Short mmCIF file of C-alpha atoms and ligand atoms in Angstrom, two decimals:
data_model
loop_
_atom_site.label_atom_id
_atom_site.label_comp_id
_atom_site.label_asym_id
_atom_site.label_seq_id
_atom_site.Cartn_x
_atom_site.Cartn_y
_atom_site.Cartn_z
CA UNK A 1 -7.68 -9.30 24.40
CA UNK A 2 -9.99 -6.98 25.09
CA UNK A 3 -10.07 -3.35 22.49
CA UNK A 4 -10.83 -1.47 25.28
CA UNK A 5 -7.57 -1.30 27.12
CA UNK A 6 -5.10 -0.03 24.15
CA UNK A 7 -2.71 0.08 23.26
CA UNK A 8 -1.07 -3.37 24.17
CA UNK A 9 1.40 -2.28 27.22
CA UNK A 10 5.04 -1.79 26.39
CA UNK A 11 6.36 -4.91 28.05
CA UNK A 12 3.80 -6.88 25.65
CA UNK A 13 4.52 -5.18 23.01
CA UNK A 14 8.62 -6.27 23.34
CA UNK A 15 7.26 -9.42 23.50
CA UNK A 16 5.16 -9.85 20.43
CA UNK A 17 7.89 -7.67 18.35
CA UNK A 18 10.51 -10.25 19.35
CA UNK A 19 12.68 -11.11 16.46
CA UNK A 20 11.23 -8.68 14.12
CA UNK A 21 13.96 -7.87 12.01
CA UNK A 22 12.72 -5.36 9.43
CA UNK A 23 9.13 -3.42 8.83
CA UNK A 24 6.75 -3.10 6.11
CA UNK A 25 5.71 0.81 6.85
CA UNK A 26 2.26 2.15 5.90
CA UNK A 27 2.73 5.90 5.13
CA UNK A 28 -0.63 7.49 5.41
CA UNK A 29 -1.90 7.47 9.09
CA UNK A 30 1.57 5.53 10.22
CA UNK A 31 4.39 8.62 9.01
CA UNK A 32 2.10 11.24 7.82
CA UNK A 33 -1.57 12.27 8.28
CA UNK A 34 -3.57 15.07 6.34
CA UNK A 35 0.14 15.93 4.87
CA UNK A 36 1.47 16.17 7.85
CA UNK A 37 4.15 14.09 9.80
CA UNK A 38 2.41 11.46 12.66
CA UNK A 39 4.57 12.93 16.24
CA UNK A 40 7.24 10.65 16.53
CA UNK A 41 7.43 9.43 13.32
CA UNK A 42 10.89 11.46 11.80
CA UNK A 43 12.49 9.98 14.85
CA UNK A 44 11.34 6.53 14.56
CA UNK A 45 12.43 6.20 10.80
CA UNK A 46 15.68 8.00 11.63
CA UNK A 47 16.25 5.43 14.52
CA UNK A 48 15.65 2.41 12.08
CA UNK A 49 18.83 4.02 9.86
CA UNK A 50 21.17 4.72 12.79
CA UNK A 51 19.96 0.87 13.85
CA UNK A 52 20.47 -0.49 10.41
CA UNK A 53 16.96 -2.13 10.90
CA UNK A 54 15.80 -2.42 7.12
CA UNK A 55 12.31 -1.18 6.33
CA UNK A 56 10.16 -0.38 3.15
CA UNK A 57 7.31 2.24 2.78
CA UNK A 58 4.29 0.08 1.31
CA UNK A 59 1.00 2.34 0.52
CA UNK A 60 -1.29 2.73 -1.86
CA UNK A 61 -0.89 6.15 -1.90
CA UNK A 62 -1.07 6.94 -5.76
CA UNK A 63 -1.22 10.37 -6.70
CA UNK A 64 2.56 10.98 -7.60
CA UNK A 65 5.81 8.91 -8.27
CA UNK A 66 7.72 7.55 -5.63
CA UNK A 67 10.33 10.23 -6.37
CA UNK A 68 7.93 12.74 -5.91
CA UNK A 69 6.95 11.09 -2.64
CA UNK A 70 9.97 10.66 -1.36
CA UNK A 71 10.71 15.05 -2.31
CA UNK A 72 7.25 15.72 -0.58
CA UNK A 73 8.28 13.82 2.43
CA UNK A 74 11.86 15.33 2.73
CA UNK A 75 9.99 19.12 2.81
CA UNK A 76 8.45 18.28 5.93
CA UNK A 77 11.31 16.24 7.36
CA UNK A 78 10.63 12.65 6.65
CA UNK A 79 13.79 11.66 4.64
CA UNK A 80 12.73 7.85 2.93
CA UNK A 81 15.04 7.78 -0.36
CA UNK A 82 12.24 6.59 -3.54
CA UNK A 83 14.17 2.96 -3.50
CA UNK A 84 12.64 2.66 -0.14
CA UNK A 85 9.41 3.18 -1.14
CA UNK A 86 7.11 0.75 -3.15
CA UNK A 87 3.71 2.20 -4.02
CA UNK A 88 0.61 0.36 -5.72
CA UNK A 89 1.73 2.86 -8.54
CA UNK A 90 4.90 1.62 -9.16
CA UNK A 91 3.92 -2.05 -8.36
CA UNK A 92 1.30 -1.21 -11.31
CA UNK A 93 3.86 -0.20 -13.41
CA UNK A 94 5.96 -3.02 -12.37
CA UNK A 95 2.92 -5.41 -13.08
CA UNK A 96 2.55 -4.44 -16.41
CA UNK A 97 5.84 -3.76 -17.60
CA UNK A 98 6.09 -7.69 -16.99
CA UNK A 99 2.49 -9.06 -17.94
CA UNK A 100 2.15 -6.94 -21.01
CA UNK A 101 5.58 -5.45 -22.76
CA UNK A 102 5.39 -3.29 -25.64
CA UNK A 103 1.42 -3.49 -25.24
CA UNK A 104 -0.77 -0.47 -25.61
CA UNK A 105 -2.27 0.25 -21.98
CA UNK A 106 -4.67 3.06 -20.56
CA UNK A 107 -3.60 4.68 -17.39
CA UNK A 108 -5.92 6.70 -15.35
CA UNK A 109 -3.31 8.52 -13.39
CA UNK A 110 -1.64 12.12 -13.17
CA UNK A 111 1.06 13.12 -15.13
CA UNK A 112 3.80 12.76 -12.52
CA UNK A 113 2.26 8.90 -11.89
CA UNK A 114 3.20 8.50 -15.64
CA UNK A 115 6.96 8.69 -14.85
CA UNK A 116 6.14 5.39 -13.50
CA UNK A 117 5.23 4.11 -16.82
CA UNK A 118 7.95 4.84 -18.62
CA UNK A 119 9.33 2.98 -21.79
CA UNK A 120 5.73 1.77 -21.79
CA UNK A 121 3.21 2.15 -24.32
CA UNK A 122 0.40 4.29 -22.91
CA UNK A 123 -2.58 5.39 -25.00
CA UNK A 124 -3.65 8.58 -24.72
CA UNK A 125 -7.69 9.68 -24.80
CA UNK A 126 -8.03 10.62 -28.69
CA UNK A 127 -6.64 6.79 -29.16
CA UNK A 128 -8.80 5.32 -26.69
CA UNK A 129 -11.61 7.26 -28.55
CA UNK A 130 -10.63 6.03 -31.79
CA UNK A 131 -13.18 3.57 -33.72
CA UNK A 132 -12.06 0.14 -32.91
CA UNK A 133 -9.19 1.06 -29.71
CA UNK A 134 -7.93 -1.69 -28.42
CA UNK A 135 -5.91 -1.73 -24.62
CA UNK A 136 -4.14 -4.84 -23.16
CA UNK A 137 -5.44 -3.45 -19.82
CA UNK A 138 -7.02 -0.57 -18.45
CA UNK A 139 -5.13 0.31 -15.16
CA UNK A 140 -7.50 2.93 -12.60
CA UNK A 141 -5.11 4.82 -10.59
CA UNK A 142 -5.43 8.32 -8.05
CA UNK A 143 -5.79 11.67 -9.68
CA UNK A 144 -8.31 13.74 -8.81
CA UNK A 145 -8.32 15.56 -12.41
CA UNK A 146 -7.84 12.00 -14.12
CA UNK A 147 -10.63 10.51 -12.83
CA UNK A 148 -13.21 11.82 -14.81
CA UNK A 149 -16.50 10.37 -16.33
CA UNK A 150 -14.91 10.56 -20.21
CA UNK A 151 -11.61 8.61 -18.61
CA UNK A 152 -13.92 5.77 -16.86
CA UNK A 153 -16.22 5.57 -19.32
CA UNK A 154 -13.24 5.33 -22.29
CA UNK A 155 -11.97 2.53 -19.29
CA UNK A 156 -15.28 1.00 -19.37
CA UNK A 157 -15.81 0.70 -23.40
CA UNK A 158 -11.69 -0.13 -23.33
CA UNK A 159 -12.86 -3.13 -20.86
CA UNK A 160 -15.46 -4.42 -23.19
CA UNK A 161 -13.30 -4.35 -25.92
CA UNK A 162 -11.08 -7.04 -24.33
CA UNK A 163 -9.19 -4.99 -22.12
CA UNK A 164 -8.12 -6.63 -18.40
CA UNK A 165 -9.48 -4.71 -15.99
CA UNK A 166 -6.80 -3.07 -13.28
CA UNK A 167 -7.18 -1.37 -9.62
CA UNK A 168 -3.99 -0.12 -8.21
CA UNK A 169 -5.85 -0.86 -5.25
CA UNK A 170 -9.34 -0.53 -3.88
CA UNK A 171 -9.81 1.99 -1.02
CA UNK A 172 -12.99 3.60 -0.77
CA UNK A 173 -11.48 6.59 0.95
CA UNK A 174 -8.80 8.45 2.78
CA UNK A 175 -8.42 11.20 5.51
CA UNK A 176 -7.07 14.61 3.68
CA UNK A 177 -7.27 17.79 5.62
CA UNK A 178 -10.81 18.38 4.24
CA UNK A 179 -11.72 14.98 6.11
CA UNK A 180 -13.10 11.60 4.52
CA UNK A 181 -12.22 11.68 0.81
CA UNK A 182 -13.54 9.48 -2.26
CA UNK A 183 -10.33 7.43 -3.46
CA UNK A 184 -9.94 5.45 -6.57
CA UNK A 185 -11.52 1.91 -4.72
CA UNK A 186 -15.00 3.10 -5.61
CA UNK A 187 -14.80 4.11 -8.90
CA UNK A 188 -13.24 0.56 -9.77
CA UNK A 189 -16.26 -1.24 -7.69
CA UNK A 190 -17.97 0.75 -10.33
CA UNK A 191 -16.53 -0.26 -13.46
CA UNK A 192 -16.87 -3.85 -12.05
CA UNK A 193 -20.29 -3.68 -11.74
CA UNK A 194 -20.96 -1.90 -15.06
CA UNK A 195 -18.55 -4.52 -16.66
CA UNK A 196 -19.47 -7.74 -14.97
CA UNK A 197 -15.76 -8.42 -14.68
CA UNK A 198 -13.48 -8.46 -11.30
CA UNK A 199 -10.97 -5.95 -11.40
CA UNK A 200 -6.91 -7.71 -10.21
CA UNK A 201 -5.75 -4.99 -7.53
CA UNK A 202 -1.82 -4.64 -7.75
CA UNK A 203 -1.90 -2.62 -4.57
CA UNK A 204 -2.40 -3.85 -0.67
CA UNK A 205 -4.33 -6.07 0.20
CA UNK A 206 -3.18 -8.36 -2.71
CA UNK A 207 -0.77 -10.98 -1.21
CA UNK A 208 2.35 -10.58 -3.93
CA UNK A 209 2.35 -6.91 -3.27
CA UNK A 210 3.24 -7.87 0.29
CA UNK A 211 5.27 -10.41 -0.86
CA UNK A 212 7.65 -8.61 -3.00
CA UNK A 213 8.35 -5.91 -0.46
CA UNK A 214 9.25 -8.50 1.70
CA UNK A 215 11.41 -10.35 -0.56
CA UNK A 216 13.32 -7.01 -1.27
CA UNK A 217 13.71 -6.48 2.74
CA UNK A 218 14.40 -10.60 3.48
CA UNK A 219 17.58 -10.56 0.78
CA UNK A 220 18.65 -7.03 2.45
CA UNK A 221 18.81 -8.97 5.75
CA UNK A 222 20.49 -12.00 4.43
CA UNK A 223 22.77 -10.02 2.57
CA UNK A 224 24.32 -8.65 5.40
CA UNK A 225 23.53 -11.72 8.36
CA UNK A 226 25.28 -15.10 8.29
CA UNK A 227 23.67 -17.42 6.74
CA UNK A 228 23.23 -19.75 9.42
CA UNK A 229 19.90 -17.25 10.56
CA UNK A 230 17.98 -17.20 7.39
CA UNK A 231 15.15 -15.21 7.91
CA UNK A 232 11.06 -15.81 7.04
CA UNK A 233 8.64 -13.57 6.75
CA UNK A 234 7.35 -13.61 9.89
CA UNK A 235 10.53 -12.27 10.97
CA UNK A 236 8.81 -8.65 9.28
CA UNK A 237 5.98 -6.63 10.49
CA UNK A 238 3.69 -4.63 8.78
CA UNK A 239 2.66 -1.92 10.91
CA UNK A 240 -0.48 -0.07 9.22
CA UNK A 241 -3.47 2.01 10.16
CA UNK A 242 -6.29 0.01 8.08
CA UNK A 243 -6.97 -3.42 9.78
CA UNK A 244 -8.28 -4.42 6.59
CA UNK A 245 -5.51 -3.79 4.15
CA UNK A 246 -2.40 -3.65 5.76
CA UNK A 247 -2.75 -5.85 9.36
CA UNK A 248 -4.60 -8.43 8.04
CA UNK A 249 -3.61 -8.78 5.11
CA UNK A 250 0.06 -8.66 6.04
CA UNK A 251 -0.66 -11.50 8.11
CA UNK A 252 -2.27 -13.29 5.25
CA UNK A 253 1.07 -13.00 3.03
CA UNK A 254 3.27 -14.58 6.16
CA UNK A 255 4.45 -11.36 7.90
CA UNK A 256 2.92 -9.95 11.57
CA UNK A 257 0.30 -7.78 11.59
CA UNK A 258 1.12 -4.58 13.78
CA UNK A 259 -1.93 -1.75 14.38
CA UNK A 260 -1.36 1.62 15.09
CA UNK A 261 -4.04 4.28 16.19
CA UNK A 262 -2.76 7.00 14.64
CA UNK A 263 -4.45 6.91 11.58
CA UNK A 264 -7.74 6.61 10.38
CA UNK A 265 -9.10 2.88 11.77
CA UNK A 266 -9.78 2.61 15.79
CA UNK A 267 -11.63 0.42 18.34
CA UNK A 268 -14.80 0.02 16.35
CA UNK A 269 -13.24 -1.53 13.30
CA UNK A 270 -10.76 -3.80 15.37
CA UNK A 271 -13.80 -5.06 17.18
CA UNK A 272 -15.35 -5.60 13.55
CA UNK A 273 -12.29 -7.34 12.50
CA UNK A 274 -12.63 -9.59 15.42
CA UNK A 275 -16.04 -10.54 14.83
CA UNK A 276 -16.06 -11.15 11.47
CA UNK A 277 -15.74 -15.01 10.71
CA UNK A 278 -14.82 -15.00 7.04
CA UNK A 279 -11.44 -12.53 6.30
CA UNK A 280 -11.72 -11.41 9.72
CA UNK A 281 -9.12 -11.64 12.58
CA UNK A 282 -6.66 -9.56 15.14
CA UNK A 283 -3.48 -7.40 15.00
CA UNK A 284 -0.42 -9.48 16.36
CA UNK A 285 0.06 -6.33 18.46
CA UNK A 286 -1.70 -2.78 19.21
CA UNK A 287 0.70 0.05 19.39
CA UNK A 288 -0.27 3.62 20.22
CA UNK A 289 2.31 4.93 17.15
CA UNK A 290 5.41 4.26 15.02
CA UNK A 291 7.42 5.48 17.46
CA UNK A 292 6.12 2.76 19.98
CA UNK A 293 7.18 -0.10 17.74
CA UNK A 294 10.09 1.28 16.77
CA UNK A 295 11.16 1.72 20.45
CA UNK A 296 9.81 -1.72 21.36
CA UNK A 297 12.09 -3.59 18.92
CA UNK A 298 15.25 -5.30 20.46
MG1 MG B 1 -2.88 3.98 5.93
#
């Protein structure tokens, strides 16, 4: 396959989507760009709920709660209800609800990402100042006003102390209408190198965060299917816009790999992909947009 003739055609396209029998949506650069919604999108997503076709919004996207998501979305048209939506936020939340109950944790995240945390016990910055604070885990999160040099560096000390060190994921940057922007990913390179410890990212690319979105979608299929069809996870797509974090490593957690060019990857970094021998690879299938894969499934 050569990345100079995309997208894949339509009849192709069919082809690899046969038997795909829910998605794994990316939001940013798949539904919505620079806060906008992608052309086509409203009416692919709509089409998957008049189809029944199950699908679940999986992004890293961390600056607010899913239900504030899922309100931002509706005001420009894109109606995905928050139980359809599974963020690295509220996999973070999820994470350490489960790894660390009842333990004292510091968030870097806005104040509408706290919702996420709730019942939880969060420390706040005089606590994480005080002589001797101890945190379970230090989780780094999205927020532009959060993500300050007292909050990493209270992270950083936090770290030393004992505390595990968290990434809701680890994007180095995203597209907002003022163009390339610094996201979270590089500040919690930075606190690895400063700590000498390797941060666990909750977020994509990790495998389980892939895998428990699919889980949710596989027993919303076989809820409703015979049993006699069972499905797998290759019976799902992720459809993203980074190569990196949601193609390939959808594909690495079982589920095909779908690339769409409406977001902020292209030909250059599918051709990198391609060449690269270690964690490298190529997109089950090329589409132009949502739209295009949603009209391609039978
Ligand atoms: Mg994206």
């Amino acid at each position: 396959m050569s990345t100079s003739q995309l997208p894949d055609p339509p009849e192709l396209l069919r082809q690899q989507l046969r038997g795909v029998r829910g998605l794994l949506l990316d939001l940013d650069g798949v539904s919505v760009l620079k806060g906008r919604p992608i052309p086509g999108a409203i009416e692919a997503i709509a089409e998957l709920d008049r189809r029944a076709i199950p699908y679940r919004i999986v992004t890293n996207t961390s600056l607010v709660s899913r239900r504030t998501l899922s309100r931002q979305g509706a005001s420009i048209g894109l109606h995905i209800p928050p139980e359809r939506i599974t963020s690295a936020l509220s996999a973070s939340a999820a994470w350490t609800r489960r790894t660390y109950p009842g333990q004292p944790l510091f968030v870097i995240t806005s104040a509408d990402g706290r919702t996420e945390f709730e019942g939880q016990h969060l420390i706040d910055a005089a606590e994480a100042d005080a002589p001797g604070a101890r945190a379970a885990a230090v989780v780094i999160g999205d927020s532009a006003d959060e993500l300050t040099y007292p909050n990493l560096n209270r992270a950083f000390r936090l770290v030393l102390g004992g505390a595990r060190l968290v990434g809701m994921h680890r994007n180095p940057w995203w597209l907002t209408p003022a163009g390339p922007t610094l996201d979270s990913g590089a500040f919690v390179r930075g606190l690895e190198y400063a700590t000498e410890q390797r941060a666990l990212i909750v977020g994509k690319p990790a495998r389980t965060f892939f895998v428990e979105a699919a889980s949710e979608l596989l027993g919303e299929i076989a809820a409703r299917e015979d049993r006699s069809a069972r499905p797998s996870r290759r019976d799902l797509a992720m459809v993203g816009d980074d190569v990196w974090t949601d193609v390939l490593a959808g594909q690495r957690a079982g589920l095909r790999g779908i690339f769409v060019l409406t977001g902020k990857h292209g030909p250059a970094e599918l051709d990198r992909a391609a060449a690269r021998r270690r964690g490298g690879g190529r997109p089950d299938a090329i589409a132009a947009s949502l739209a295009q894969v949603v009209a391609a499934l039978d």
